Amino acid sequence: METSCRICSGPVKASIDLGDQPRGNAFPKSGELTDEFFYRLLVGMCDSCAMVQLMADIPQEVRYHDQYPYRASNSSVHSAHFTGVARRLMATELTGHDPFIVEIGCNDGVMLATIADSGVRHLGVEPSQEVAALARSKGIRILSRFFDEETASDIRAEHGPADAIFGANVIAHISHLDSVLKGVRTLLGPDGVFVFEEPYLGAVVEQTAFDLLYDEHSFVFSVSSIHAAARLFGLELVDAEPLAIHGGSMRYTLAQRGARPPAPAVADLLATERAQRLDQHATLEEFARRAERVRDDLTTLLRELRADGKRVAGYGAPAKITTVTNYCGIGTDLIPYVCDSTPAKQDRVVAGSHIPVVPPSVFLEDRPDYAVLFAWNHAEEIMAKESGFTGRWIVYVPEVRII
Ligand code: TMP
Ligand code: ZN
């Protein structure tokens, strides 16, 4: 299968096939399983700009419904991270007279709360009503819309140019990224910056983190592809900084072209990516073969444990669990339930695989022999919280292991 690139219209060939998948964050109620939406999860790379992207087109409105269950503030590690981001932006970028910051997809306000508390002019652009209401309750000013070219020019007309535009774990979600970049060019002041943090292709490939591929992740960015995309829209990549968050992310800083000299990290990371062949189809094809091995190892292990009469549960129901369980064919026969601290996910099931999501208290009482850690990017926090767990943890990133 071949499609055309969402950024530059170049040819995109499918290199990874994770089968028929439902929406990662659908979490239907068990009474609502008849009309589940499925699409083919194919991922490819553009021949021209090296952008790694989902081949299927899933409408935004289908994905970010009003009950979008993700709550960015649920993890204390992430909350601390975003407080740090806010402080740093205030210290480095929001220093002029009456500065203005816009956050694209501010979720429950985990970052903007610190900005709002400091009295800095801000606007959170958040189309999901429930999380937007949470952000509003923290005193954050919200515009309930999708960010695109039109939204950007409306914001500029009402508030003036932005000194900073921020986005975390949202920019790679937006399939109309071309319109977002046009909007950034419109809204950003002459010396403004667009800073965004997203899961990094290098980390995804290195860890065989195939579960980071799901409907919401329209793209997996690399320094090479963002460097190319920025140029196409009159912007420039002026800095890139690797982050440990979400299992390996990158923070990109874009500016108006020519406004700031690029930091040495940009050229360094571009050279590293070339050496790692991150811009080659063959790299994705090898990744797909490693994902097959993880699938086979994980299902073999779970079947053996079942045959031995061991009790296995799942821990954490991130959107990633949908990809893993559906790709591997893991259902309630192998994992009868998964616990998650998010109330909006509880009393629901994982889409497609129909594994029930229960509160962590069930896990505490049930004392299973093994727990598959689906929220592997929060391993430290979860293992510390569950230090009383006497069973063993099963992880599958970067390979299947019992710890
Ligand atoms: P994320 O990987 O997209 O951040 O999602 C992590 C999921 O794991 C989210 O649904 C909340 C859940 N979780 C717990 O259940 N317990 C925890 O201690 C943490 C940190 C996360
Ligand atoms: Zn392209």
Coordinates of C-alpha atoms and ligand atoms in Angstrom, one line a residue:
M1 CA 0.0 0.0 0.0
E2 CA 1.2 3.5 -0.8
T3 CA -0.2 6.9 0.2
S4 CA 1.0 10.5 -0.1
C5 CA 2.8 12.3 2.7
R6 CA 0.7 14.6 4.9
I7 CA 3.5 17.1 5.0
C8 CA 5.1 17.2 1.6
S9 CA 2.9 14.9 -0.6
G10 CA 5.9 12.6 -1.3
P11 CA 5.3 8.8 -1.6
V12 CA 4.8 6.9 1.7
K13 CA 5.1 3.1 1.6
A14 CA 3.8 0.8 4.4
S15 CA 6.7 -0.8 6.3
I16 CA 4.9 -1.8 9.5
D17 CA 1.6 -3.7 9.7
L18 CA 0.1 -4.1 13.2
G19 CA -3.2 -5.5 11.9
D20 CA -6.8 -4.4 12.4
Q21 CA -7.0 -2.1 15.4
P22 CA -9.7 -0.1 17.2
R23 CA -9.1 3.4 18.6
G24 CA -6.5 3.3 21.4
N25 CA -8.4 5.4 23.8
A26 CA -11.9 4.2 23.0
F27 CA -12.4 2.2 26.3
P28 CA -16.0 1.2 25.5
K29 CA -18.5 0.0 28.1
S30 CA -19.0 -3.8 28.0
G31 CA -22.6 -3.2 26.8
E32 CA -21.5 -1.1 23.8
L33 CA -19.3 -3.6 21.9
T34 CA -21.3 -4.1 18.8
D35 CA -20.2 -1.2 16.6
E36 CA -16.5 -0.9 17.4
F37 CA -14.5 1.1 14.9
F38 CA -11.6 -0.8 13.3
Y39 CA -8.9 0.3 10.9
R40 CA -5.7 -1.2 9.5
L41 CA -2.7 0.0 11.5
L42 CA -0.1 0.5 8.8
V43 CA 2.9 2.8 9.3
G44 CA 5.3 4.1 6.7
M45 CA 8.0 6.6 6.0
C46 CA 7.9 9.4 3.4
D47 CA 10.6 9.0 0.7
S48 CA 11.1 12.7 0.5
C49 CA 11.0 14.1 4.1
A50 CA 11.4 10.9 6.1
M51 CA 8.3 11.7 8.2
V52 CA 7.0 8.4 9.8
Q53 CA 3.2 8.4 9.6
L54 CA 0.1 6.4 10.0
M55 CA -1.3 5.4 6.6
A56 CA -5.0 5.4 7.6
D57 CA -7.0 8.6 7.8
I58 CA -9.1 8.7 11.0
P59 CA -11.2 11.8 11.5
Q60 CA -10.1 14.0 14.5
E61 CA -13.7 14.2 15.7
V62 CA -13.8 10.4 16.0
R63 CA -10.7 10.4 18.1
Y64 CA -11.1 13.4 20.5
H65 CA -14.6 12.9 21.6
D66 CA -16.0 14.7 24.6
Q67 CA -15.1 11.9 27.0
Y68 CA -11.5 11.6 25.9
P69 CA -10.2 9.7 29.0
Y70 CA -6.6 10.8 29.1
R71 CA -5.6 12.9 32.1
A72 CA -2.2 14.4 31.9
S73 CA -2.0 15.2 35.6
N74 CA -2.5 11.6 36.7
S75 CA 1.2 10.9 37.0
S76 CA 3.1 12.8 39.6
V77 CA 6.3 12.5 37.6
H78 CA 4.6 14.1 34.6
S79 CA 3.1 16.8 36.8
A80 CA 6.5 17.7 38.1
H81 CA 7.9 17.7 34.6
F82 CA 5.3 20.1 33.3
T83 CA 5.7 22.5 36.3
G84 CA 9.4 22.5 35.3
V85 CA 8.5 23.2 31.7
A86 CA 6.3 26.2 32.7
R87 CA 9.0 27.6 35.0
R88 CA 11.6 27.3 32.3
L89 CA 9.4 29.0 29.6
M90 CA 8.7 31.8 32.0
A91 CA 12.4 32.3 32.7
T92 CA 13.7 32.1 29.1
E93 CA 10.9 33.1 26.7
L94 CA 8.2 34.9 28.6
T95 CA 10.4 37.7 29.9
G96 CA 9.4 40.7 27.8
H97 CA 6.5 43.2 28.4
D98 CA 3.2 41.4 28.9
P99 CA 4.2 38.1 27.2
F100 CA 1.7 35.7 25.7
I101 CA 1.8 31.9 25.6
V102 CA -0.5 29.5 23.7
E103 CA -0.7 25.8 24.5
I104 CA -2.0 23.5 21.9
G105 CA -4.0 20.6 23.5
C106 CA -3.5 21.8 27.1
N107 CA -5.5 18.8 28.4
D108 CA -6.3 19.3 32.1
G109 CA -3.9 22.3 32.4
V110 CA -1.0 20.4 33.9
M111 CA 1.5 22.9 32.4
L112 CA -0.6 26.1 32.1
A113 CA -1.7 26.0 35.7
T114 CA 1.7 27.3 36.8
I115 CA 1.7 30.0 34.1
A116 CA -1.9 31.1 35.1
D117 CA -0.9 31.2 38.8
S118 CA 2.0 33.6 37.8
G119 CA -0.5 35.9 36.1
V120 CA 1.1 35.5 32.6
R121 CA -1.2 36.0 29.7
H122 CA -2.0 32.6 28.2
L123 CA -4.6 30.6 26.2
G124 CA -5.1 26.9 26.2
V125 CA -6.5 25.5 23.0
E126 CA -8.3 22.3 23.9
P127 CA -11.2 20.7 22.0
S128 CA -12.1 17.9 24.4
Q129 CA -14.8 19.4 26.7
E130 CA -14.2 17.3 29.8
V131 CA -10.5 18.0 30.2
A132 CA -11.1 21.6 29.1
A133 CA -13.5 22.0 32.0
L134 CA -10.8 20.7 34.4
A135 CA -8.4 23.2 33.1
R136 CA -10.9 26.0 33.4
S137 CA -11.5 25.1 37.1
K138 CA -7.8 25.8 37.6
G139 CA -8.3 29.4 36.4
I140 CA -6.9 28.7 32.9
R141 CA -8.3 30.6 29.9
I142 CA -9.5 28.0 27.3
L143 CA -10.5 28.1 23.7
S144 CA -12.4 25.0 22.8
R145 CA -11.3 24.4 19.3
F146 CA -8.9 22.3 17.2
F147 CA -5.7 24.2 16.5
D148 CA -5.2 24.9 12.8
E149 CA -4.5 27.8 10.4
E150 CA -7.8 29.4 11.0
T151 CA -7.8 29.1 14.8
A152 CA -4.3 30.6 14.8
S153 CA -5.2 33.7 12.8
D154 CA -8.3 34.2 15.0
I155 CA -6.1 34.0 18.1
R156 CA -3.7 36.5 16.7
A157 CA -6.5 38.9 15.8
E158 CA -7.8 38.8 19.3
H159 CA -4.7 38.5 21.4
G160 CA -1.8 39.5 19.2
P161 CA 1.3 37.5 18.4
A162 CA 2.5 34.7 20.7
D163 CA 5.9 34.8 22.4
A164 CA 5.7 31.0 22.8
I165 CA 3.5 28.2 21.6
F166 CA 3.8 24.9 23.4
G167 CA 2.5 21.4 22.9
A168 CA 3.3 18.1 24.6
N169 CA 2.2 14.7 23.4
V170 CA -0.3 16.4 21.1
I171 CA 1.5 17.7 17.9
A172 CA 2.3 14.2 16.6
H173 CA -1.4 13.4 17.1
I174 CA -2.7 16.1 14.7
S175 CA -3.1 14.6 11.2
H176 CA -3.4 18.1 9.6
L177 CA 0.1 19.0 10.8
D178 CA 0.6 21.1 7.7
S179 CA -2.2 23.4 8.8
V180 CA -0.8 23.5 12.4
L181 CA 2.6 24.6 11.1
K182 CA 1.0 27.3 8.9
G183 CA -0.9 28.4 12.0
V184 CA 2.3 28.5 14.0
R185 CA 3.9 30.7 11.4
T186 CA 0.9 33.1 11.5
L187 CA 0.6 33.2 15.3
L188 CA 4.2 33.3 16.4
G189 CA 5.8 36.7 16.9
P190 CA 9.1 37.5 15.1
D191 CA 11.2 36.2 17.9
G192 CA 8.7 33.7 19.3
V193 CA 9.3 30.0 19.7
F194 CA 7.2 26.9 19.1
V195 CA 8.3 24.2 21.6
F196 CA 6.9 20.7 21.5
E197 CA 7.7 17.4 23.1
E198 CA 6.7 14.1 21.5
P199 CA 7.7 10.5 21.6
Y200 CA 10.9 10.1 19.6
L201 CA 11.4 7.8 16.6
G202 CA 14.9 6.9 17.7
A203 CA 13.6 5.7 21.1
V204 CA 10.6 3.9 19.6
V205 CA 12.9 2.0 17.2
E206 CA 15.6 1.3 19.8
Q207 CA 13.1 -0.1 22.3
T208 CA 10.9 -1.8 19.7
A209 CA 8.1 0.2 21.3
F210 CA 5.5 -0.9 18.7
D211 CA 2.7 -0.1 21.2
L212 CA 3.4 3.6 20.8
L213 CA 1.8 3.2 17.3
Y214 CA -1.9 3.7 17.5
D215 CA -4.6 5.8 15.9
E216 CA -3.8 9.0 17.8
H217 CA -0.2 9.0 16.9
S218 CA -0.5 10.2 13.3
F219 CA 3.3 10.7 13.2
V220 CA 6.4 9.6 15.0
F221 CA 8.8 12.5 14.8
S222 CA 12.5 12.5 14.3
V223 CA 15.0 15.5 14.2
S224 CA 15.4 14.8 10.4
S225 CA 11.7 14.9 9.7
I226 CA 10.9 17.9 11.9
H227 CA 13.9 19.7 10.3
A228 CA 12.4 19.1 6.9
A229 CA 8.8 19.9 7.9
A230 CA 9.8 23.2 9.5
R231 CA 11.6 24.4 6.3
L232 CA 8.5 23.6 4.2
F233 CA 6.5 26.0 6.2
G234 CA 8.9 28.9 6.6
L235 CA 10.0 27.9 10.0
E236 CA 13.3 26.5 11.3
L237 CA 14.4 23.9 13.8
V238 CA 16.6 25.8 16.2
D239 CA 17.0 23.3 19.0
A240 CA 16.3 19.7 19.9
E241 CA 16.7 18.1 23.3
P242 CA 16.2 14.4 24.2
L243 CA 13.9 13.7 27.2
A244 CA 13.3 10.6 29.2
I245 CA 9.5 11.1 29.5
H246 CA 7.0 8.7 27.8
G247 CA 9.8 6.1 27.3
G248 CA 12.0 8.5 25.2
S249 CA 10.8 11.8 23.8
M250 CA 12.4 14.8 22.0
R251 CA 11.7 18.5 22.7
Y252 CA 11.9 20.5 19.5
T253 CA 12.2 24.2 19.3
L254 CA 11.1 26.0 16.1
A255 CA 11.4 29.7 15.3
Q256 CA 10.6 31.9 12.3
R257 CA 13.2 31.1 9.7
G258 CA 16.4 33.1 10.2
A259 CA 15.2 34.5 13.6
R260 CA 17.6 32.5 15.8
P261 CA 20.8 30.6 15.1
P262 CA 20.3 26.9 15.5
A263 CA 21.9 25.3 18.5
P264 CA 24.8 22.8 17.9
A265 CA 22.5 20.0 19.0
V266 CA 20.5 20.2 15.8
A267 CA 23.4 19.3 13.5
D268 CA 24.7 16.7 16.0
L269 CA 21.4 14.9 16.2
L270 CA 20.9 15.0 12.4
A271 CA 24.3 13.3 12.0
T272 CA 23.4 10.8 14.7
E273 CA 20.2 9.9 13.0
R274 CA 21.9 9.5 9.6
A275 CA 24.4 7.1 11.3
Q276 CA 21.5 5.2 12.9
R277 CA 19.7 5.0 9.5
L278 CA 16.6 6.5 11.1
D279 CA 15.6 7.9 7.7
Q280 CA 15.7 4.4 5.9
H281 CA 12.7 2.1 5.2
A282 CA 14.9 -0.9 6.1
T283 CA 15.0 0.4 9.7
L284 CA 11.2 0.3 10.0
E285 CA 11.1 -3.1 8.3
E286 CA 13.6 -4.5 10.9
F287 CA 11.5 -2.9 13.6
A288 CA 8.5 -4.8 12.3
R289 CA 10.3 -8.1 12.5
R290 CA 11.4 -7.4 16.1
A291 CA 7.8 -6.5 17.0
E292 CA 6.7 -9.9 15.7
R293 CA 9.3 -11.6 17.9
V294 CA 8.0 -9.7 21.0
R295 CA 4.4 -10.7 20.1
D296 CA 5.4 -14.4 19.8
D297 CA 7.5 -14.3 23.0
L298 CA 4.7 -12.6 25.0
T299 CA 1.9 -14.8 23.9
T300 CA 4.0 -17.9 24.5
L301 CA 4.9 -16.8 28.0
L302 CA 1.3 -16.0 28.8
R303 CA 0.0 -19.4 27.5
E304 CA 2.7 -21.2 29.5
L305 CA 1.7 -19.3 32.7
R306 CA -1.9 -20.2 32.1
A307 CA -1.0 -23.8 31.5
D308 CA 0.8 -23.7 34.9
G309 CA -2.3 -22.4 36.6
K310 CA -0.7 -19.0 37.4
R311 CA -2.8 -15.9 37.8
V312 CA -1.8 -13.0 35.6
A313 CA -3.2 -9.4 35.6
G314 CA -2.4 -6.3 33.6
Y315 CA -1.2 -3.1 35.2
G316 CA -2.0 0.2 33.6
A317 CA -4.4 0.8 30.7
P318 CA -2.7 3.4 28.5
A319 CA -3.8 3.7 24.9
K320 CA -0.8 1.5 24.2
I321 CA -2.5 -1.6 25.7
T322 CA -5.0 -1.5 22.8
T323 CA -2.2 -2.0 20.2
V324 CA -0.4 -4.7 22.2
T325 CA -3.4 -6.8 23.1
N326 CA -5.0 -6.6 19.6
Y327 CA -1.8 -7.1 17.7
C328 CA -0.8 -10.1 19.9
G329 CA -4.4 -11.5 20.2
I330 CA -4.4 -11.3 24.0
G331 CA -7.9 -11.4 25.5
T332 CA -9.4 -12.2 28.9
D333 CA -8.3 -15.8 28.5
L334 CA -4.7 -14.7 29.1
I335 CA -5.3 -11.5 31.1
P336 CA -8.6 -11.4 32.9
Y337 CA -8.4 -7.8 33.9
V338 CA -6.1 -4.7 34.0
C339 CA -6.0 -2.1 36.7
D340 CA -5.7 1.6 36.1
S341 CA -6.0 4.6 38.4
T342 CA -8.0 6.7 35.9
P343 CA -11.7 6.7 37.0
A344 CA -12.8 7.5 33.4
K345 CA -11.4 4.2 32.2
Q346 CA -12.7 2.0 35.0
D347 CA -15.8 -0.2 34.5
R348 CA -15.0 -0.1 30.8
V349 CA -13.0 -2.5 28.6
V350 CA -9.9 -2.2 26.4
A351 CA -11.3 -1.8 22.8
G352 CA -11.1 -4.9 20.6
S353 CA -9.5 -7.2 23.2
H354 CA -12.3 -6.5 25.7
I355 CA -10.1 -6.8 28.8
P356 CA -12.0 -5.2 31.7
V357 CA -10.3 -2.1 33.4
V358 CA -10.7 -2.1 37.2
P359 CA -9.4 0.2 40.0
P360 CA -6.0 -0.6 41.5
S361 CA -7.7 -1.7 44.7
V362 CA -8.8 -4.9 42.8
F363 CA -5.2 -5.6 42.0
L364 CA -4.3 -5.1 45.6
E365 CA -6.9 -7.6 46.9
D366 CA -6.5 -10.1 44.1
R367 CA -2.7 -10.6 44.6
P368 CA -2.0 -12.2 41.1
D369 CA 1.2 -14.2 40.5
Y370 CA 2.3 -12.0 37.6
A371 CA 1.4 -8.5 36.3
V372 CA 2.1 -7.4 32.8
L373 CA 3.2 -3.7 33.0
F374 CA 1.4 -2.0 30.1
A375 CA 2.2 1.5 31.5
W376 CA 5.9 0.7 31.1
N377 CA 6.8 4.3 30.7
H378 CA 5.8 4.8 34.4
A379 CA 7.6 1.7 35.6
E380 CA 9.5 3.5 38.4
E381 CA 6.5 5.3 39.8
I382 CA 4.3 2.2 39.6
M383 CA 6.8 -0.2 41.1
A384 CA 7.5 2.2 44.0
K385 CA 3.7 2.5 44.6
E386 CA 3.2 -1.3 44.4
S387 CA 6.3 -2.2 46.5
G388 CA 4.1 -4.6 48.4
F389 CA 3.3 -6.6 45.3
T390 CA 4.7 -10.1 45.9
G391 CA 4.2 -11.4 42.4
R392 CA 6.5 -10.8 39.4
W393 CA 6.4 -8.1 36.8
I394 CA 6.3 -8.9 33.1
V395 CA 7.6 -6.3 30.7
Y396 CA 7.7 -6.6 26.9
V397 CA 9.8 -3.4 26.0
P398 CA 12.4 -3.7 24.7
E399 CA 11.9 -7.4 24.9
V400 CA 9.9 -9.9 27.0
R401 CA 11.3 -10.3 30.5
I402 CA 10.1 -11.3 33.9
I403 CA 11.5 -9.1 36.7
Ligands
TMP1 P1 0.3 7.1 29.6 O1 1.4 6.1 29.4 O2 -0.4 7.5 28.4 O3 0.8 8.3 30.5 O4 -0.8 6.4 30.5 C1 -0.5 5.7 31.7 C2 -1.7 5.0 32.2 O5 -1.3 4.3 33.4 C3 -2.8 5.9 32.6 O6 -4.1 5.4 32.2 C4 -2.8 5.9 34.1 C5 -2.2 4.6 34.5 N1 -1.4 4.7 35.7 C6 -1.8 3.9 36.8 O7 -2.8 3.2 36.7 N2 -1.0 4.0 37.9 C7 0.0 4.8 38.1 O8 0.7 4.8 39.1 C8 0.5 5.6 36.9 C9 1.7 6.5 37.0 C10 -0.3 5.5 35.8
ZN2 ZN 7.1 13.9 3.2

